[in-house]
Amino acid sequence: MSSTHREVILGIGGGIAAYKSADLLRRLQDQGFKITVVPTPASLNFVGAATWEALSGRPVTTQVWERVDEVRHVNLASLADFFIIAPATADLIARLAMGRADDLLTNLVLASNVPKMLVPAMHPAMWSNPATVENVETLRSRGFLVVEPEVGRLTGSDVGKGRFPDTQTIISKFLDFSTRREDLKDKNIVVTAGGTREAIDPVRYIGNRSSGKQGVAVARAAQARGANVTLIAANIPAAQTQGLNVINVESADEVSQALDSYFDECDILVMAAAIADARPATRNGQKIKKKFFTTIELVNNPDLLAGLAAKKKGQVLIGFAAETSDLLASAHAKLVAKDLDLIYVNDVSEGAIFGADETEGTIILKNGTQIEVTKKSKDTLANLLLDYALEQLG
Ligand code: CTP
């Protein structure tokens, strides 16, 4: 990584939009970025290495077999602060999703863990092909920012979604992307995730189907953006939360106790955990024999969010609502009742969303604004929620 945080690898895929990246390179340089261009061999059919060398003022190679003495795939990778791959073709996206390393660019991507942005451009049928859709999702789940192509006229006579955005749009997304990773620096973020278990006896409990994936995605995204994150994890396997600062809990009461310790100091609370609304009135010390196991008397758990809302001092509160009917009205009522800044609601009829890597639903802001979220990875939603939370923090 460079000391100035301005070293960018501009990867060029083999699509006709490659010629537009010549202008992109110039405009990135205008912004003070230092650019090394790494074209795929196929892309040289559209724009030759001489063009990239002249514009970037740096040598250009496409294979690991050139300038072997420089070990370019390792040296370049360690120098870069960001990657922008534009255009990213269907084939290049597929190779990246598979973790292939069959040219210099794909080697570099594998050898570097800095943030990477892809700007796809291809025929609409290729973009909407299930293979590409799956590859894009895979890359998004690994943290790549994949820009949505624009709708418009393509190289041939057809029109559709697949166009390379104009340079200014790409530049503004890239500027946002390249500054974003530190945008939560020094913020304390508490995330609850998973589903609570309310003990009936030493063997049995009342639980729910929350997997914890969305909450963990928020915790990881916040950590990647520089925040100090505390994850209060209700019954989530340790493998899922590795690398995070985790407080493991089981019941609603334990979530409540953990929140008591961390809420006052936090800037943003993301309450993704499914908290059981009730617990058995008594916890039997002994396993209940089946002939006595007929009814369970329940008592309500307190509403944790509502309790915290009453004592908040500037914290941004984000809630979730999993509904099966009257989605928007129920979620809006919760937003108001719990005095939240934002609520994300999704339809969980027939168990949809639980355990999945993707989500769809609606974000409702405090002022009533609704933002529809069409099928997205939970990681993408996590970043979106953090964007809004940051906006509310001011
Ligand atoms: N929540 C909470 N304390 C509870 C129950 C829920 O803090 N005892 C939080 C959840 O973490 C979530 C939000 O409130 O962020 C909405 O949870 P949900 O279960 O959908 O709402 P409830 O208020 O329990 O309403 P209902 O079960 O009647 O739909």
Short mmCIF file of C-alpha atoms and ligand atoms in Angstrom, two decimals:
data_model
loop_
_atom_site.label_atom_id
_atom_site.label_comp_id
_atom_site.label_asym_id
_atom_site.label_seq_id
_atom_site.Cartn_x
_atom_site.Cartn_y
_atom_site.Cartn_z
CA MET A 1 0.00 0.00 0.00
CA SER A 2 1.36 3.46 -0.86
CA SER A 3 1.97 6.13 1.76
CA THR A 4 -0.26 8.61 -0.07
CA HIS A 5 -3.23 6.26 -0.50
CA ARG A 6 -3.53 7.37 -4.13
CA GLU A 7 -2.10 4.39 -6.03
CA VAL A 8 -4.74 2.83 -8.23
CA ILE A 9 -4.63 -0.18 -10.52
CA LEU A 10 -6.94 0.39 -13.46
CA GLY A 11 -7.85 -3.02 -14.87
CA ILE A 12 -9.18 -3.08 -18.42
CA GLY A 13 -11.40 -5.94 -19.59
CA GLY A 14 -11.84 -6.95 -23.23
CA GLY A 15 -14.96 -4.97 -24.15
CA ILE A 16 -15.53 -2.13 -26.56
CA ALA A 17 -16.04 0.23 -23.58
CA ALA A 18 -12.27 -0.07 -23.05
CA TYR A 19 -11.78 3.05 -25.18
CA LYS A 20 -13.89 5.04 -22.70
CA SER A 21 -11.47 4.11 -19.93
CA ALA A 22 -8.81 6.22 -21.62
CA ASP A 23 -10.84 9.25 -20.54
CA LEU A 24 -11.51 7.66 -17.14
CA LEU A 25 -7.74 7.31 -16.63
CA ARG A 26 -7.22 11.01 -17.43
CA ARG A 27 -9.98 12.15 -15.07
CA LEU A 28 -8.64 9.92 -12.27
CA GLN A 29 -5.25 11.53 -12.76
CA ASP A 30 -6.95 14.96 -12.53
CA GLN A 31 -8.17 13.86 -9.09
CA GLY A 32 -4.59 13.18 -8.04
CA PHE A 33 -4.59 9.40 -8.36
CA LYS A 34 -1.51 7.64 -9.72
CA ILE A 35 -2.60 5.03 -12.19
CA THR A 36 -1.05 1.77 -13.32
CA VAL A 37 -3.02 0.24 -16.17
CA VAL A 38 -3.30 -3.54 -16.33
CA PRO A 39 -5.22 -4.65 -19.42
CA THR A 40 -6.33 -8.21 -20.03
CA PRO A 41 -4.70 -9.65 -23.17
CA ALA A 42 -8.12 -9.68 -24.90
CA SER A 43 -8.65 -5.98 -24.24
CA LEU A 44 -5.60 -5.13 -26.34
CA ASN A 45 -7.80 -5.89 -29.36
CA PHE A 46 -9.70 -2.70 -28.53
CA VAL A 47 -7.02 -0.43 -27.06
CA GLY A 48 -3.32 -1.19 -27.40
CA ALA A 49 -0.69 -1.15 -24.67
CA ALA A 50 0.97 1.88 -26.29
CA THR A 51 -2.10 4.01 -25.55
CA TRP A 52 -2.09 3.01 -21.89
CA GLU A 53 1.66 3.53 -21.56
CA ALA A 54 1.45 6.97 -23.13
CA LEU A 55 -1.50 8.08 -20.99
CA SER A 56 -0.29 6.61 -17.69
CA GLY A 57 3.41 7.26 -18.20
CA ARG A 58 4.08 3.82 -16.80
CA PRO A 59 5.00 0.45 -18.33
CA VAL A 60 2.07 -1.80 -19.20
CA THR A 61 2.11 -5.59 -19.14
CA THR A 62 -0.66 -8.13 -19.36
CA GLN A 63 1.00 -11.39 -18.35
CA VAL A 64 3.02 -12.62 -15.41
CA TRP A 65 5.59 -13.85 -17.95
CA GLU A 66 6.71 -10.34 -18.83
CA ARG A 67 9.29 -8.58 -16.61
CA VAL A 68 9.49 -11.69 -14.44
CA ASP A 69 12.49 -10.29 -12.57
CA GLU A 70 10.20 -7.59 -11.12
CA VAL A 71 7.67 -10.15 -9.76
CA ARG A 72 5.06 -7.70 -10.97
CA HIS A 73 2.00 -9.56 -9.69
CA VAL A 74 3.28 -9.25 -6.12
CA ASN A 75 4.98 -5.87 -6.31
CA LEU A 76 2.15 -4.10 -8.07
CA ALA A 77 -0.41 -5.71 -5.75
CA SER A 78 1.43 -4.51 -2.67
CA LEU A 79 1.71 -0.96 -4.03
CA ALA A 80 -1.99 -0.51 -4.84
CA ASP A 81 -4.47 1.24 -2.55
CA PHE A 82 -7.48 0.55 -4.78
CA PHE A 83 -8.47 -1.37 -7.87
CA ILE A 84 -10.94 -0.14 -10.42
CA ILE A 85 -11.73 -2.58 -13.18
CA ALA A 86 -13.51 -0.86 -16.04
CA PRO A 87 -14.90 -2.25 -18.18
CA ALA A 88 -15.45 -5.57 -16.41
CA THR A 89 -16.68 -8.07 -18.99
CA ALA A 90 -18.79 -11.18 -18.27
CA ASP A 91 -15.72 -13.35 -18.79
CA LEU A 92 -13.51 -11.29 -16.49
CA ILE A 93 -16.23 -11.27 -13.80
CA ALA A 94 -16.52 -15.06 -14.12
CA ARG A 95 -12.77 -15.51 -13.79
CA LEU A 96 -12.62 -13.26 -10.74
CA ALA A 97 -15.55 -15.05 -9.11
CA MET A 98 -13.75 -18.36 -9.60
CA GLY A 99 -10.50 -17.02 -8.20
CA ARG A 100 -8.64 -17.74 -11.45
CA ALA A 101 -5.22 -16.25 -12.04
CA ASP A 102 -4.64 -16.68 -15.75
CA ASP A 103 -3.32 -13.23 -16.61
CA LEU A 104 -1.61 -10.41 -14.74
CA LEU A 105 -4.83 -8.61 -13.78
CA THR A 106 -6.48 -11.66 -12.18
CA ASN A 107 -3.20 -12.51 -10.42
CA LEU A 108 -3.11 -9.02 -8.95
CA VAL A 109 -6.70 -9.20 -7.76
CA LEU A 110 -5.96 -12.44 -5.93
CA ALA A 111 -2.71 -11.16 -4.46
CA SER A 112 -4.18 -7.98 -3.01
CA ASN A 113 -6.80 -7.37 -0.33
CA VAL A 114 -7.38 -3.64 -0.96
CA PRO A 115 -10.87 -2.36 -1.91
CA LYS A 116 -11.91 -3.14 -5.47
CA MET A 117 -14.56 -1.57 -7.64
CA LEU A 118 -15.88 -3.15 -10.85
CA VAL A 119 -17.66 -1.30 -13.62
CA PRO A 120 -19.35 -3.95 -15.76
CA ALA A 121 -20.27 -3.35 -19.38
CA MET A 122 -21.77 -6.00 -21.62
CA HIS A 123 -24.79 -6.98 -23.67
CA PRO A 124 -28.01 -6.99 -21.53
CA ALA A 125 -28.55 -10.70 -22.16
CA MET A 126 -25.10 -11.43 -20.77
CA TRP A 127 -25.65 -9.15 -17.78
CA SER A 128 -28.97 -10.81 -16.87
CA ASN A 129 -27.73 -14.34 -17.53
CA PRO A 130 -28.00 -16.37 -14.30
CA ALA A 131 -24.30 -17.25 -14.52
CA THR A 132 -23.30 -13.57 -14.50
CA VAL A 133 -25.91 -12.71 -11.86
CA GLU A 134 -24.46 -15.39 -9.59
CA ASN A 135 -20.86 -14.33 -10.26
CA VAL A 136 -21.68 -10.70 -9.47
CA GLU A 137 -23.36 -11.75 -6.23
CA THR A 138 -20.32 -13.84 -5.30
CA LEU A 139 -18.01 -10.90 -5.84
CA ARG A 140 -20.30 -8.56 -3.90
CA SER A 141 -20.40 -10.98 -1.00
CA ARG A 142 -16.59 -10.90 -1.00
CA GLY A 143 -16.64 -7.13 -0.67
CA PHE A 144 -16.20 -5.98 -4.29
CA LEU A 145 -18.22 -2.90 -5.16
CA VAL A 146 -19.95 -3.80 -8.41
CA VAL A 147 -21.49 -0.75 -10.09
CA GLU A 148 -24.84 -1.35 -11.82
CA PRO A 149 -24.55 -0.82 -15.60
CA GLU A 150 -26.78 1.82 -17.16
CA VAL A 151 -29.74 1.30 -19.44
CA GLY A 152 -29.30 2.65 -22.95
CA ARG A 153 -28.13 2.06 -26.49
CA LEU A 154 -25.44 -0.58 -26.88
CA THR A 155 -22.79 -1.09 -29.54
CA GLY A 156 -25.25 -2.83 -31.88
CA SER A 157 -28.77 -1.64 -32.53
CA ASP A 158 -30.22 -2.96 -29.28
CA VAL A 159 -31.08 -1.12 -26.13
CA GLY A 160 -30.96 -2.48 -22.57
CA LYS A 161 -29.10 -2.65 -19.30
CA GLY A 162 -25.41 -3.12 -19.87
CA ARG A 163 -24.04 0.28 -20.84
CA PHE A 164 -20.83 1.61 -19.37
CA PRO A 165 -21.70 4.70 -17.26
CA ASP A 166 -20.26 8.07 -18.27
CA THR A 167 -16.87 9.00 -16.85
CA GLN A 168 -18.24 11.52 -14.35
CA THR A 169 -20.60 8.95 -12.82
CA ILE A 170 -17.76 6.46 -12.42
CA ILE A 171 -15.46 9.09 -10.93
CA SER A 172 -18.01 10.20 -8.35
CA LYS A 173 -18.72 6.58 -7.35
CA PHE A 174 -15.01 5.93 -7.09
CA LEU A 175 -14.39 9.03 -4.97
CA ASP A 176 -17.21 7.96 -2.67
CA PHE A 177 -15.82 4.42 -2.57
CA SER A 178 -12.20 5.43 -1.97
CA THR A 179 -13.07 7.70 0.97
CA ARG A 180 -15.81 5.52 2.38
CA ARG A 181 -13.59 2.91 3.95
CA GLU A 182 -12.62 5.27 6.74
CA ASP A 183 -15.95 7.02 7.08
CA LEU A 184 -16.87 5.28 10.36
CA LYS A 185 -13.46 5.75 11.93
CA ASP A 186 -13.66 6.27 15.72
CA LYS A 187 -17.40 5.57 15.77
CA ASN A 188 -18.60 3.03 18.31
CA ILE A 189 -21.13 0.70 16.80
CA VAL A 190 -23.01 -1.97 18.67
CA VAL A 191 -24.74 -4.67 16.66
CA THR A 192 -27.01 -7.36 18.04
CA ALA A 193 -27.45 -10.44 15.86
CA GLY A 194 -28.87 -13.94 15.94
CA GLY A 195 -31.91 -15.24 17.76
CA THR A 196 -32.37 -15.51 21.50
CA ARG A 197 -33.13 -18.77 23.29
CA GLU A 198 -35.36 -18.75 26.34
CA ALA A 199 -34.73 -21.77 28.50
CA ILE A 200 -37.60 -24.01 29.49
CA ASP A 201 -35.40 -26.51 31.31
CA PRO A 202 -31.72 -27.54 30.94
CA VAL A 203 -32.52 -29.22 27.61
CA ARG A 204 -35.25 -27.25 25.89
CA TYR A 205 -35.70 -23.67 24.85
CA ILE A 206 -37.97 -21.36 22.90
CA GLY A 207 -36.04 -20.04 19.93
CA ASN A 208 -36.52 -18.57 16.49
CA ARG A 209 -35.18 -18.94 12.98
CA SER A 210 -32.85 -15.95 12.82
CA SER A 211 -29.44 -17.04 11.46
CA GLY A 212 -27.55 -13.90 12.45
CA LYS A 213 -26.21 -13.37 8.92
CA GLN A 214 -27.57 -9.85 8.46
CA GLY A 215 -26.26 -8.62 11.80
CA VAL A 216 -22.85 -10.18 11.22
CA ALA A 217 -22.76 -8.55 7.77
CA VAL A 218 -23.43 -5.16 9.39
CA ALA A 219 -20.71 -5.75 11.98
CA ARG A 220 -18.19 -6.72 9.31
CA ALA A 221 -19.09 -3.81 7.03
CA ALA A 222 -18.81 -1.35 9.94
CA GLN A 223 -15.45 -2.79 10.96
CA ALA A 224 -14.21 -2.55 7.37
CA ARG A 225 -15.23 1.13 7.38
CA GLY A 226 -13.12 1.85 10.43
CA ALA A 227 -15.66 1.63 13.28
CA ASN A 228 -15.06 0.09 16.71
CA VAL A 229 -17.62 -2.66 16.60
CA THR A 230 -19.11 -4.73 19.40
CA LEU A 231 -21.20 -7.64 18.22
CA ILE A 232 -23.68 -9.03 20.74
CA ALA A 233 -24.17 -12.46 19.21
CA ALA A 234 -27.12 -14.57 20.25
CA ASN A 235 -26.41 -18.20 19.46
CA ILE A 236 -24.28 -17.69 16.35
CA PRO A 237 -21.58 -20.30 15.57
CA ALA A 238 -18.10 -18.93 16.34
CA ALA A 239 -16.92 -19.60 12.78
CA GLN A 240 -19.33 -16.94 11.52
CA THR A 241 -18.06 -14.21 13.83
CA GLN A 242 -14.32 -14.79 13.63
CA GLY A 243 -12.29 -11.58 13.63
CA LEU A 244 -15.02 -9.54 15.34
CA ASN A 245 -15.22 -8.31 18.90
CA VAL A 246 -17.98 -10.64 20.11
CA ILE A 247 -20.04 -10.87 23.30
CA ASN A 248 -21.74 -14.25 23.19
CA VAL A 249 -25.20 -14.37 24.74
CA GLU A 250 -28.13 -16.73 24.80
CA SER A 251 -31.33 -15.15 26.13
CA ALA A 252 -33.11 -11.81 25.77
CA ASP A 253 -32.09 -11.02 29.32
CA GLU A 254 -28.41 -11.54 28.44
CA VAL A 255 -28.77 -9.30 25.36
CA SER A 256 -30.29 -6.70 27.66
CA GLN A 257 -27.41 -6.92 30.14
CA ALA A 258 -24.82 -6.63 27.35
CA LEU A 259 -26.63 -3.61 25.94
CA ASP A 260 -26.61 -2.00 29.39
CA SER A 261 -22.80 -2.19 29.32
CA TYR A 262 -22.28 -0.89 25.77
CA PHE A 263 -25.20 1.36 24.83
CA ASP A 264 -24.17 4.59 26.59
CA GLU A 265 -20.85 4.76 24.76
CA CYS A 266 -22.14 3.85 21.33
CA ASP A 267 -22.93 6.14 18.39
CA ILE A 268 -25.01 3.69 16.41
CA LEU A 269 -27.00 0.66 17.58
CA VAL A 270 -28.07 -1.84 14.96
CA MET A 271 -30.63 -4.15 16.51
CA ALA A 272 -30.68 -7.05 14.07
CA ALA A 273 -31.22 -9.77 16.69
CA ALA A 274 -34.56 -11.52 16.89
CA ILE A 275 -35.41 -11.09 20.55
CA ALA A 276 -37.96 -13.53 21.91
CA ASP A 277 -41.06 -11.61 22.90
CA ALA A 278 -41.72 -13.94 25.82
CA ARG A 279 -39.94 -16.44 28.04
CA PRO A 280 -41.11 -19.29 30.25
CA ALA A 281 -42.29 -17.88 33.58
CA THR A 282 -40.02 -20.32 35.38
CA ARG A 283 -36.91 -22.15 34.25
CA ASN A 284 -37.08 -25.69 35.52
CA GLY A 285 -33.82 -26.80 37.11
CA GLN A 286 -34.49 -30.39 36.07
CA LYS A 287 -35.52 -31.74 32.69
CA ILE A 288 -39.33 -31.84 32.59
CA LYS A 289 -40.60 -35.39 32.07
CA LYS A 290 -42.81 -35.74 29.01
CA LYS A 291 -45.96 -36.59 30.92
CA PHE A 292 -45.73 -33.16 32.60
CA PHE A 293 -44.63 -31.37 29.46
CA THR A 294 -48.02 -30.09 28.32
CA THR A 295 -48.20 -26.34 28.83
CA ILE A 296 -45.61 -23.63 29.29
CA GLU A 297 -46.58 -20.49 31.12
CA LEU A 298 -44.99 -17.45 29.50
CA VAL A 299 -44.20 -13.94 30.60
CA ASN A 300 -43.34 -11.10 28.22
CA ASN A 301 -39.78 -9.93 27.79
CA PRO A 302 -39.27 -6.18 27.89
CA ASP A 303 -38.94 -4.40 24.56
CA LEU A 304 -35.22 -3.68 24.56
CA LEU A 305 -35.20 -1.11 21.77
CA ALA A 306 -38.06 0.85 23.25
CA GLY A 307 -36.28 0.85 26.61
CA LEU A 308 -33.05 2.16 25.06
CA ALA A 309 -34.87 4.76 22.95
CA ALA A 310 -36.15 6.28 26.18
CA LYS A 311 -32.65 6.88 27.49
CA LYS A 312 -30.72 7.64 24.31
CA LYS A 313 -28.42 10.62 24.08
CA GLY A 314 -27.89 11.19 20.37
CA GLN A 315 -27.41 7.53 19.46
CA VAL A 316 -28.77 6.46 16.08
CA LEU A 317 -31.06 3.45 16.49
CA ILE A 318 -31.70 0.99 13.69
CA GLY A 319 -34.33 -1.69 14.05
CA PHE A 320 -35.47 -4.61 11.95
CA ALA A 321 -38.92 -5.96 11.39
CA ALA A 322 -39.62 -9.42 10.07
CA GLU A 323 -43.26 -9.51 9.03
CA THR A 324 -45.64 -11.80 7.23
CA SER A 325 -48.48 -9.32 6.53
CA ASP A 326 -49.11 -5.56 6.41
CA LEU A 327 -45.36 -5.10 6.07
CA LEU A 328 -45.02 -1.37 5.68
CA ALA A 329 -47.75 -0.33 8.10
CA SER A 330 -46.48 -2.68 10.84
CA ALA A 331 -42.89 -1.58 10.35
CA HIS A 332 -43.80 2.08 10.37
CA ALA A 333 -45.75 1.58 13.61
CA LYS A 334 -42.64 -0.04 15.16
CA LEU A 335 -40.42 2.80 13.94
CA VAL A 336 -42.65 5.28 15.76
CA ALA A 337 -43.32 3.17 18.87
CA LYS A 338 -39.61 2.43 19.40
CA ASP A 339 -38.49 5.95 18.39
CA LEU A 340 -36.09 4.59 15.77
CA ASP A 341 -34.10 6.47 13.15
CA LEU A 342 -34.53 3.73 10.60
CA ILE A 343 -36.22 0.36 10.28
CA TYR A 344 -35.61 -2.33 7.67
CA VAL A 345 -38.58 -4.55 7.04
CA ASN A 346 -38.72 -7.77 5.10
CA ASP A 347 -41.30 -10.37 4.30
CA VAL A 348 -40.50 -13.63 6.06
CA SER A 349 -43.56 -15.58 4.91
CA GLU A 350 -42.65 -19.24 4.60
CA GLY A 351 -39.24 -18.67 6.13
CA ALA A 352 -37.91 -16.62 3.21
CA ILE A 353 -34.72 -14.61 4.02
CA PHE A 354 -33.79 -16.62 7.16
CA GLY A 355 -30.37 -18.14 6.61
CA ALA A 356 -30.16 -16.75 3.06
CA ASP A 357 -27.25 -14.69 1.75
CA GLU A 358 -29.59 -12.28 0.04
CA THR A 359 -32.37 -10.06 1.22
CA GLU A 360 -35.09 -7.83 -0.15
CA GLY A 361 -37.34 -5.44 1.69
CA THR A 362 -37.87 -1.77 2.45
CA ILE A 363 -35.91 0.77 4.45
CA ILE A 364 -38.13 3.29 6.24
CA LEU A 365 -36.49 6.44 7.56
CA LYS A 366 -37.64 8.49 10.54
CA ASN A 367 -39.20 11.08 8.23
CA GLY A 368 -41.30 8.39 6.56
CA THR A 369 -39.20 8.07 3.39
CA GLN A 370 -39.34 4.54 2.02
CA ILE A 371 -36.50 3.02 0.03
CA GLU A 372 -37.25 -0.23 -1.70
CA VAL A 373 -34.39 -2.72 -1.58
CA THR A 374 -34.55 -5.17 -4.46
CA LYS A 375 -32.70 -8.47 -4.13
CA LYS A 376 -29.26 -7.66 -2.72
CA SER A 377 -26.59 -9.45 -0.77
CA LYS A 378 -26.82 -8.92 2.99
CA ASP A 379 -23.38 -7.27 2.74
CA THR A 380 -24.69 -4.70 0.29
CA LEU A 381 -27.67 -3.97 2.54
CA ALA A 382 -25.33 -3.69 5.51
CA ASN A 383 -23.38 -0.89 3.81
CA LEU A 384 -26.57 0.83 2.74
CA LEU A 385 -27.90 0.82 6.32
CA LEU A 386 -24.58 2.21 7.56
CA ASP A 387 -24.73 4.97 4.91
CA TYR A 388 -28.12 6.06 6.25
CA ALA A 389 -27.02 5.71 9.87
CA LEU A 390 -24.05 7.96 9.18
CA GLU A 391 -26.30 10.50 7.49
CA GLN A 392 -28.51 10.56 10.61
CA LEU A 393 -25.47 11.04 12.84
CA GLY A 394 -24.71 14.18 10.85
N1 CTP B 1 -36.91 -5.96 19.70
C1 CTP B 1 -36.46 -5.59 20.95
N2 CTP B 1 -36.96 -6.18 22.07
C2 CTP B 1 -37.92 -7.11 21.99
C3 CTP B 1 -38.42 -7.48 20.71
C4 CTP B 1 -37.89 -6.89 19.59
O1 CTP B 1 -35.59 -4.72 21.05
N3 CTP B 1 -38.40 -7.66 23.08
C5 CTP B 1 -36.34 -5.31 18.50
C6 CTP B 1 -35.80 -6.26 17.46
O2 CTP B 1 -34.42 -6.48 17.65
C7 CTP B 1 -36.06 -5.52 16.15
C8 CTP B 1 -37.30 -4.70 16.45
O3 CTP B 1 -37.39 -4.61 17.86
O4 CTP B 1 -35.02 -4.64 15.80
C9 CTP B 1 -38.57 -5.26 15.91
O5 CTP B 1 -38.72 -6.59 16.33
P1 CTP B 1 -40.05 -7.42 16.03
O6 CTP B 1 -39.94 -8.75 16.68
O7 CTP B 1 -40.35 -7.35 14.57
O8 CTP B 1 -41.12 -6.51 16.73
P2 CTP B 1 -41.93 -6.62 18.04
O9 CTP B 1 -41.83 -5.28 18.71
O10 CTP B 1 -41.54 -7.80 18.83
O11 CTP B 1 -43.43 -6.74 17.50
P3 CTP B 1 -44.29 -8.01 17.04
O12 CTP B 1 -43.60 -9.24 17.56
O13 CTP B 1 -45.61 -7.75 17.68
O14 CTP B 1 -44.36 -7.95 15.55
#
